[in-house]
Amino acid sequence: MGFLNSFLRAVRGSAFHMVNKGGVNRQSPVRISQPLLQCRMLMLTHCLKNQEKPSPSEKLDLDAWKTILRSAAPKPESEECEEETQEESTIESMQKLVDMWRLAGKAVPDSISTEELQVLLKLATKSSRRKYLKLLLLKELKKKNRQKKKLEKVQSKIDIEMEMNTEKQSSYFLKFWSRSEDCFDAWRGVQAMIFGQPLVFDMVYDRYMSQRELENTVSQLQMSEGFNRKSIEPFHIHFCNLKPNGPYHEELVKRYQGAWDNLLITATEKSHVDIFPKDRLVYLTADSPNVLKTFDHDKIYIIGAFVDKSQKTGVSLGNAKRLELATARLPLDSFLKWNCGAKNLTLNNVIEILMTLRDTGDWTKGLSSVPTRKHHGFRERFDSSEPVLSNNAKLYELMKKKATDQKKESQPNFEQQGPKDWWQERD
């Protein structure tokens, strides 16, 4: 038995020596048991690991490993947002994004200007950009519909002339060309700037409005200026508190294009308080407790250039109180059967009412320009000379009338005592 044990030890040692040198010899006639093979495989992997270890002289590139690991790891949302904003920080990339959304079938206009792309760049979220692009698409569709209707109208007019087939006859009156009308309107505008009554539009409400409300305000200012230019006796319009390169100024220059510098109005960044005396200024606001009864030709009326869809009450009234100015509101309740809701009118409506009231002095004619969708008609049997009183004032007048009636009843009636001569004294 001792001899056999020594023989087995020798065989195992030779097998281990062969593994260390070159691996397993498959042609060896000696069969090794399963536990011995497992032990040999463990020793083999250990030796291979020792052989694959790098030498201490070799150095690993840590920066390369960091870049590989960062590229494989998922990126957080904040970094993705920063990368998106960096990529979309140019107008060209924004134009590509709009084209991509148009090809994807989203609500995007067919043409977009550089200014609109700059507005898109200022918007931070995708939802706000989509809403703005949808608004531009609606505007583009409305413009196309207007052009289509205009072409249809011109074509129908041509068809009617072709059907009538009548020769043009000479007219007794001369035709006024559009250029002559423009010159005539410009001459009246120059006279208004010298001799006309001032009318102020206060432009300090840009921070209270959204972009859409600001565009609506500028549209109403355009209509007000056009109506004033075509009138017989125009006002001298002042755009006060108009900041250069501000929201109002940029939108006005964009709408008028090259005609902005040729308008016969006064546009200044000064306040109306610095230009006119305070005792002549009257701020027109729907929140004022005072009612405008008559038009005063010596006063200077101020209209706030403010379109408020959310009905923020007290903004213009607070501005007038800070400046210590007199305020007034139009007597809409006294003349009109007003519907429920805020009594706010458009800017072109207000200037039309003031101009008609100045020329005629009749509130019924002046308020006839108010849209019928806002009221149920005029009140009947209203005397414009009757003062407009509040509820407390009406109660006070009623109590005063009742007191005078009681006083008359308490006095003795001398007619019942019989006729007396004029020289006789009465008890």
XYZ file of C-alpha atoms in Angstrom:
427
model
C 0.000 0.000 0.000
C 2.805 2.421 0.742
C 4.313 1.779 -2.667
C 1.020 2.406 -4.371
C 0.475 5.734 -2.586
C 3.915 6.984 -3.556
C 3.266 6.027 -7.193
C 0.029 8.012 -7.308
C 1.707 11.065 -5.831
C 4.326 10.956 -8.575
C 1.736 10.703 -11.329
C -0.204 13.692 -9.966
C 2.921 15.814 -9.713
C 3.940 15.045 -13.273
C 0.424 15.919 -14.520
C 0.470 19.243 -12.663
C 3.913 19.982 -14.121
C 2.632 19.313 -17.652
C -0.361 21.627 -17.116
C 1.864 24.471 -15.957
C 4.084 24.138 -19.013
C 1.726 23.708 -21.918
C -1.718 22.544 -20.926
C -3.242 19.025 -21.005
C -1.673 16.201 -23.045
C -4.626 14.343 -24.609
C -2.422 11.400 -25.739
C -1.391 10.539 -22.227
C -2.518 7.006 -21.345
C -2.985 7.917 -17.725
C -6.583 8.632 -16.821
C -7.108 11.227 -14.129
C -10.153 11.223 -11.888
C -12.905 13.961 -12.075
C -11.929 15.768 -8.851
C -8.382 15.943 -10.141
C -9.553 17.512 -13.406
C -11.555 20.147 -11.565
C -8.572 21.016 -9.467
C -6.394 21.202 -12.552
C -8.895 23.588 -14.319
C -8.942 25.891 -11.324
C -5.184 25.985 -11.269
C -5.129 26.619 -15.010
C -7.438 29.644 -14.853
C -5.421 31.024 -11.977
C -2.246 30.746 -14.003
C -3.848 32.361 -17.028
C -5.070 35.282 -14.930
C -1.597 35.752 -13.590
C -0.234 35.776 -17.134
C -2.817 38.401 -18.333
C -2.031 40.924 -15.597
C -0.447 44.064 -17.050
C 2.981 45.092 -16.068
C 3.343 47.955 -13.619
C 5.146 50.007 -16.289
C 1.989 50.159 -18.428
C -0.478 53.020 -17.600
C -4.232 53.051 -18.286
C -5.889 56.014 -20.094
C -8.509 57.043 -17.510
C -10.009 59.813 -19.669
C -10.775 57.344 -22.453
C -12.449 54.972 -20.006
C -14.533 57.863 -18.593
C -15.782 58.896 -22.028
C -16.728 55.296 -22.844
C -18.622 54.890 -19.589
C -20.427 58.239 -19.992
C -21.536 57.406 -23.523
C -22.930 54.064 -22.362
C -24.734 55.491 -19.309
C -28.263 57.027 -19.748
C -28.296 60.834 -19.773
C -30.481 62.791 -17.306
C -33.340 64.928 -18.604
C -31.713 68.213 -17.625
C -28.649 67.520 -19.781
C -30.849 66.502 -22.694
C -32.810 69.754 -22.394
C -29.585 71.760 -22.329
C -28.328 70.006 -25.438
C -31.630 70.640 -27.225
C -31.554 74.327 -26.396
C -27.952 74.563 -27.584
C -28.801 72.840 -30.851
C -31.904 74.979 -31.392
C -30.231 78.257 -30.483
C -29.876 79.333 -34.101
C -32.481 80.405 -36.608
C -31.340 77.792 -39.132
C -31.923 74.935 -36.697
C -35.325 76.375 -35.803
C -36.213 76.569 -39.489
C -35.230 72.908 -39.881
C -37.377 72.006 -36.889
C -40.388 73.819 -38.390
C -39.855 72.056 -41.739
C -39.629 68.707 -39.972
C -42.894 69.362 -38.095
C -44.555 70.403 -41.363
C -43.498 67.142 -43.031
C -44.793 65.254 -39.981
C -48.258 66.726 -40.584
C -48.419 69.057 -37.580
C -50.158 72.458 -37.470
C -47.401 74.592 -39.008
C -47.758 77.521 -41.477
C -46.443 77.199 -45.015
C -44.216 80.253 -44.707
C -42.612 81.768 -41.635
C -40.591 84.967 -41.346
C -37.317 85.601 -39.543
C -39.035 87.646 -36.832
C -41.428 84.797 -36.118
C -38.477 82.397 -35.893
C -36.866 84.715 -33.354
C -40.071 84.636 -31.307
C -39.932 80.832 -31.466
C -36.371 80.886 -30.150
C -37.488 82.875 -27.115
C -40.104 80.257 -26.204
C -38.696 77.633 -23.844
C -41.060 74.660 -24.101
C -42.271 72.622 -27.046
C -45.926 73.116 -26.131
C -45.599 76.917 -26.290
C -43.877 76.631 -29.672
C -46.639 74.427 -31.022
C -49.306 76.856 -29.810
C -47.505 79.784 -31.439
C -47.150 77.893 -34.724
C -50.842 76.991 -34.605
C -51.696 80.686 -34.133
C -49.547 81.568 -37.151
C -51.304 78.874 -39.178
C -54.732 80.321 -38.312
C -53.576 83.792 -39.322
C -52.245 82.458 -42.603
C -55.532 80.681 -43.355
C -57.538 83.844 -42.616
C -55.264 85.848 -44.913
C -55.699 83.304 -47.706
C -59.479 83.375 -47.279
C -59.513 87.162 -47.486
C -57.425 87.113 -50.648
C -59.681 84.452 -52.131
C -62.816 86.481 -51.394
C -61.188 89.581 -52.839
C -60.336 87.782 -56.066
C -63.853 86.362 -56.273
C -65.304 89.839 -55.799
C -63.111 91.295 -58.541
C -63.968 88.422 -60.865
C -67.702 88.818 -60.216
C -67.427 92.519 -60.949
C -65.682 91.783 -64.234
C -68.345 89.228 -65.146
C -71.150 91.713 -64.460
C -69.459 94.328 -66.648
C -69.063 91.787 -69.410
C -72.743 90.838 -69.202
C -73.960 94.400 -69.229
C -71.676 95.242 -72.126
C -72.409 98.917 -71.857
C -70.231 101.727 -73.062
C -68.626 104.008 -70.502
C -70.302 107.374 -70.420
C -68.693 110.650 -69.396
C -69.554 111.912 -65.929
C -70.326 115.452 -64.945
C -68.207 115.214 -61.788
C -64.473 114.800 -61.880
C -62.960 111.659 -60.406
C -60.771 112.014 -57.345
C -57.750 109.795 -57.518
C -56.475 108.008 -54.440
C -53.293 110.077 -54.425
C -55.307 113.304 -54.315
C -57.330 111.938 -51.396
C -54.147 111.013 -49.547
C -52.767 114.519 -50.051
C -56.020 116.026 -48.776
C -55.990 113.769 -45.692
C -52.344 114.648 -45.058
C -53.144 118.355 -45.206
C -55.901 117.933 -42.617
C -53.504 115.918 -40.459
C -50.953 118.736 -40.561
C -53.630 121.226 -39.533
C -54.658 118.942 -36.648
C -51.058 118.746 -35.418
C -50.955 122.547 -35.258
C -54.488 123.543 -34.229
C -56.303 120.314 -33.329
C -57.386 119.081 -29.914
C -54.897 116.551 -28.493
C -55.960 112.953 -27.820
C -53.508 110.766 -25.874
C -52.983 107.006 -26.042
C -51.106 105.780 -22.969
C -48.623 102.993 -23.874
C -47.546 101.702 -20.456
C -49.537 98.462 -20.340
C -47.267 96.105 -22.299
C -46.382 94.092 -19.176
C -50.062 93.366 -18.482
C -50.719 91.772 -21.896
C -49.713 88.628 -23.711
C -48.278 88.660 -27.223
C -51.667 88.034 -28.775
C -53.319 90.820 -26.761
C -50.502 93.190 -27.745
C -51.046 92.430 -31.426
C -54.771 93.030 -30.986
C -54.026 96.369 -29.314
C -51.807 97.498 -32.182
C -54.521 96.515 -34.682
C -57.024 98.702 -32.823
C -54.499 101.554 -32.743
C -54.149 101.246 -36.511
C -57.918 101.438 -37.000
C -58.110 104.426 -34.630
C -55.408 106.293 -36.529
C -57.063 105.500 -39.878
C -60.493 106.664 -38.695
C -58.984 109.860 -37.291
C -57.087 110.526 -40.536
C -60.248 110.194 -42.666
C -62.404 112.423 -40.434
C -63.278 116.017 -41.292
C -61.702 117.505 -38.163
C -59.159 114.997 -36.812
C -57.603 114.927 -33.361
C -53.912 115.471 -32.758
C -52.997 111.946 -31.649
C -50.184 111.457 -29.115
C -48.569 108.075 -28.425
C -47.089 108.759 -24.976
C -44.764 106.481 -22.966
C -43.764 104.742 -26.211
C -40.378 103.163 -25.507
C -38.000 102.901 -28.486
C -37.506 99.265 -29.531
C -40.148 98.258 -26.987
C -43.005 95.811 -27.631
C -45.410 98.544 -28.800
C -42.819 100.200 -31.037
C -41.637 96.961 -32.651
C -45.182 95.851 -33.458
C -46.157 99.286 -34.834
C -43.083 99.456 -37.081
C -43.811 95.926 -38.255
C -47.439 96.738 -39.123
C -46.849 100.112 -40.779
C -43.588 98.974 -42.446
C -42.071 102.013 -44.183
C -45.018 104.343 -43.459
C -44.366 104.593 -39.715
C -42.017 107.573 -40.027
C -44.508 109.394 -42.297
C -47.483 109.268 -39.919
C -48.816 112.659 -38.851
C -48.921 111.841 -35.136
C -46.713 112.597 -32.150
C -44.900 109.524 -30.800
C -42.786 110.178 -27.715
C -41.329 108.271 -24.789
C -42.305 111.105 -22.420
C -45.292 110.821 -20.138
C -48.437 112.847 -20.796
C -47.966 114.466 -17.389
C -44.677 115.958 -18.602
C -46.230 117.373 -21.786
C -49.631 118.725 -20.699
C -50.859 120.416 -17.497
C -52.542 118.069 -15.033
C -55.673 120.179 -14.644
C -56.547 119.634 -18.320
C -56.028 115.850 -18.362
C -58.961 113.427 -18.005
C -58.256 109.684 -17.960
C -61.056 107.638 -19.556
C -61.468 104.289 -17.801
C -64.433 101.949 -17.344
C -63.667 101.612 -13.604
C -64.031 105.319 -12.814
C -66.835 106.372 -10.411
C -67.316 109.634 -12.337
C -69.559 109.752 -15.405
C -68.659 111.856 -18.447
C -71.749 114.035 -19.037
C -70.592 116.393 -21.794
C -67.590 116.727 -24.069
C -65.221 119.488 -22.967
C -63.188 120.997 -25.810
C -60.621 122.394 -23.393
C -59.825 119.043 -21.801
C -57.297 116.485 -23.049
C -58.668 112.954 -22.878
C -56.400 109.966 -22.274
C -57.183 106.437 -23.502
C -55.226 103.478 -22.179
C -53.777 101.365 -25.030
C -54.810 98.192 -23.276
C -56.717 95.116 -24.501
C -57.520 92.767 -21.637
C -59.119 89.402 -22.404
C -58.959 88.288 -18.763
C -60.734 91.488 -17.562
C -58.221 92.789 -15.034
C -60.206 95.538 -13.360
C -58.641 98.633 -11.851
C -55.366 98.696 -13.805
C -55.929 101.955 -15.694
C -57.778 103.516 -12.731
C -54.843 102.741 -10.431
C -52.436 104.277 -12.932
C -54.522 107.477 -13.079
C -54.736 107.689 -9.275
C -50.970 107.324 -8.911
C -50.559 110.290 -11.265
C -53.354 112.245 -9.457
C -55.393 112.715 -12.629
C -59.120 113.228 -13.049
C -60.995 110.165 -14.321
C -64.279 109.593 -16.143
C -66.264 106.809 -17.804
C -68.754 106.815 -20.639
C -72.458 106.764 -19.603
C -73.188 103.369 -21.134
C -75.699 102.306 -18.449
C -77.627 105.553 -18.739
C -78.275 105.269 -22.477
C -77.933 101.572 -23.347
C -79.564 98.412 -22.065
C -76.221 96.815 -21.427
C -75.746 93.065 -21.257
C -73.999 91.425 -18.336
C -70.226 91.670 -18.332
C -67.509 94.301 -18.294
C -68.249 97.556 -20.080
C -65.082 97.590 -22.161
C -64.977 99.022 -25.679
C -62.333 98.803 -28.377
C -59.976 101.727 -28.901
C -61.399 102.600 -32.323
C -64.912 102.561 -30.795
C -63.890 105.051 -28.118
C -62.311 107.504 -30.554
C -65.385 107.260 -32.823
C -67.700 108.014 -29.885
C -65.595 110.995 -28.790
C -65.434 112.402 -32.310
C -69.208 112.124 -32.862
C -69.898 113.625 -29.434
C -67.536 116.494 -30.147
C -69.196 117.310 -33.479
C -72.869 116.810 -32.496
C -73.036 116.870 -28.686
C -75.590 114.039 -28.800
C -74.883 110.894 -26.788
C -77.431 108.893 -28.766
C -75.559 109.499 -32.009
C -72.219 108.991 -30.323
C -73.125 105.646 -28.740
C -74.766 104.351 -31.931
C -71.351 103.027 -33.002
C -71.267 100.560 -30.067
C -71.714 97.000 -31.443
C -75.250 95.705 -31.014
C -73.980 92.379 -29.661
C -73.075 94.160 -26.425
C -76.464 95.732 -25.641
C -80.205 95.345 -26.232
C -80.799 98.841 -27.618
C -81.238 102.350 -26.236
C -83.285 103.256 -23.196
C -86.581 105.033 -23.913
C -87.573 108.526 -22.700
C -84.171 109.490 -21.445
C -83.446 113.178 -21.044
C -79.774 113.850 -21.652
C -79.970 117.008 -19.528
C -81.035 114.989 -16.478
C -78.046 114.397 -14.183
C -76.888 110.814 -13.758
C -77.146 109.958 -10.050
C -75.974 107.035 -8.017
C -78.298 104.983 -5.793
C -77.378 106.961 -2.661
C -77.930 110.258 -4.442
C -81.328 109.091 -5.695
C -82.333 108.084 -2.161
C -81.207 111.469 -0.842
C -83.256 113.309 -3.489
C -86.322 111.196 -2.676
C -86.040 111.947 1.068
C -85.565 115.644 0.317
C -88.666 115.719 -1.861
C -90.695 113.944 0.821
C -89.553 116.459 3.461
C -90.586 119.410 1.293
C -94.010 117.863 0.723
C -94.525 117.429 4.466
C -93.480 121.025 5.057
C -96.047 122.260 2.535
C -98.782 120.220 4.189
C -97.973 121.656 7.627
C -98.300 125.298 6.420
C -101.843 126.896 6.784
C -103.919 127.406 3.666
C -104.941 131.078 3.481
C -107.262 130.592 0.551
C -109.778 128.742 2.769
C -110.147 131.763 5.169
C -111.957 133.875 2.579
C -110.800 136.759 0.396
C -109.162 139.744 2.058
C -108.039 143.106 0.780
C -104.424 143.773 0.212
C -104.155 146.327 3.028
C -105.564 144.012 5.646
C -103.047 142.057 7.657
C -103.276 138.331 8.021
C -103.018 136.660 11.389
